[in-house]
Amino acid sequence: MDNLTDDFELTGGVGIPCIGYGTWQTPDGEVAAASVAAAIEAGYRHIDTAAVYGNEQSVGEGIARGGVPRDQLFITSKLWNTERGYEKTLAAFEKTCADLGTDYLDLYLIHWPASEHQFEDWEEVNLATWRAMCELHQAGKIRAIGVSNFLPHHLEALMKTDVAPMVDQIEFHPGCMQAKTVEYCREHGILVEAWSPLGCGRVLQNADLGAIAAKYGKSVAQICIRWILQHEVLPLPKSVTPSRIRENADVFDFELSAEDMAAIDALGEFGGSGLHPDKVDF
Ligand code: A2P
């Protein structure tokens, strides 16, 4: 990858720009609109949002302000947990498109798996939702479909359908590697995307990462993003600060050595959100 618009290729052939601009926890209104426009101005062409972020209309406004033709952008959104099931998924998709001001999505994800903890028939619930996603994909309304926060046992049922998930977006950053899920995805041709690539800012004070950053003359945020890319995972950094938006995209003029990659891998667990897909109450 040499710049922001270089693609990973998804199963099925759709190209996805290798760094996405994240919008989780970006306040609705002018902040979201201005920061999405700033990201597009800085060269990002991949915008990641979700219905539950509550900012899709403002993200859509920012996309419009960015002034880049729709077919040069890659827009992802996610189906919220209250909208699972075949009929509700179809309706939620329409609402998301209307709010974003687009008539198609590049990628639509099931935000969290229905799990055993909340549903006796959790596998059927996920399958019914997935059936709607497949139909929307078939109809050309979504270019690629996938999931988020799915562990291998959640993915398993969907792998047997006509169209397997092309993406799994999970928490992934130094201190949170989810090795089993990443391995499963790799074996099954599913691209892993990293939410909270900076651990929501929690990993930025880590002294070991600081020492590596100093060696390369880069910030800890840039080290995290580069480390994720070198793992062939797609980072989705979030910032509402124009200088940081640019900084997080400036990661193509250096390469972490194999030794430093391994040193970051070996840091152990820290800075994680603690959200477990089989335990969350939403
Ligand atoms: P802000 O949005 O106020 O600029 P993550 O992407 O892991 O969710 O992390 C997002 C958090 O990290 C936000 O609080 C964001 O702050 C902060 N952040 C994003 N990029 C940088 C950066 N380059 N340096 C320092 N903090 C950053």
PDB file of N, CA and C in Angstrom, residues 20 43 65 125 128 147 151 182 188 204 207 276:
ATOM      1  N   GLY A  20      -9.785   3.731   6.281  1.00  0.00           N
ATOM      2  CA  GLY A  20     -11.111   4.345   6.300  1.00  0.00           C
ATOM      3  C   GLY A  20     -11.152   5.416   7.374  1.00  0.00           C
ATOM      4  N   GLY A  43      -7.863  13.645   1.560  1.00  0.00           N
ATOM      5  CA  GLY A  43      -7.585  12.535   0.641  1.00  0.00           C
ATOM      6  C   GLY A  43      -8.265  11.217   0.986  1.00  0.00           C
ATOM      7  N   ARG A  65     -20.486  18.010   1.050  1.00  0.00           N
ATOM      8  CA  ARG A  65     -19.567  19.161   1.070  1.00  0.00           C
ATOM      9  C   ARG A  65     -18.205  18.797   0.490  1.00  0.00           C
ATOM     10  N   VAL A 125     -31.554 -15.965  13.906  1.00  0.00           N
ATOM     11  CA  VAL A 125     -31.682 -14.497  13.825  1.00  0.00           C
ATOM     12  C   VAL A 125     -30.598 -13.943  12.907  1.00  0.00           C
ATOM     13  N   ALA A 128     -31.426 -14.857   9.238  1.00  0.00           N
ATOM     14  CA  ALA A 128     -32.526 -14.088   8.634  1.00  0.00           C
ATOM     15  C   ALA A 128     -32.024 -12.689   8.239  1.00  0.00           C
ATOM     16  N   VAL A 147     -19.862  -8.308   8.267  1.00  0.00           N
ATOM     17  CA  VAL A 147     -20.305  -8.319   9.653  1.00  0.00           C
ATOM     18  C   VAL A 147     -19.309  -7.529  10.498  1.00  0.00           C
ATOM     19  N   LEU A 151     -17.318 -13.441  16.082  1.00  0.00           N
ATOM     20  CA  LEU A 151     -16.247 -14.389  16.423  1.00  0.00           C
ATOM     21  C   LEU A 151     -16.434 -15.612  15.515  1.00  0.00           C
ATOM     22  N   VAL A 182      -8.887 -13.282  13.732  1.00  0.00           N
ATOM     23  CA  VAL A 182      -8.112 -12.836  12.563  1.00  0.00           C
ATOM     24  C   VAL A 182      -7.669 -14.048  11.740  1.00  0.00           C
ATOM     25  N   HIS A 188     -10.587 -17.888   5.602  1.00  0.00           N
ATOM     26  CA  HIS A 188     -11.842 -17.920   4.853  1.00  0.00           C
ATOM     27  C   HIS A 188     -12.014 -16.728   3.911  1.00  0.00           C
ATOM     28  N   LEU A 204      -2.241   5.486  23.347  1.00  0.00           N
ATOM     29  CA  LEU A 204      -1.290   6.494  22.857  1.00  0.00           C
ATOM     30  C   LEU A 204      -0.217   6.864  23.878  1.00  0.00           C
ATOM     31  N   ALA A 207       4.452   3.505  26.841  1.00  0.00           N
ATOM     32  CA  ALA A 207       5.867   3.902  26.748  1.00  0.00           C
ATOM     33  C   ALA A 207       6.621   3.098  25.678  1.00  0.00           C
ATOM     34  N   HIS A 276     -17.281  -7.711  24.844  1.00  0.00           N
ATOM     35  CA  HIS A 276     -17.215  -9.068  24.299  1.00  0.00           C
ATOM     36  C   HIS A 276     -18.541  -9.381  23.607  1.00  0.00           C
TER      37      HIS A 276
END
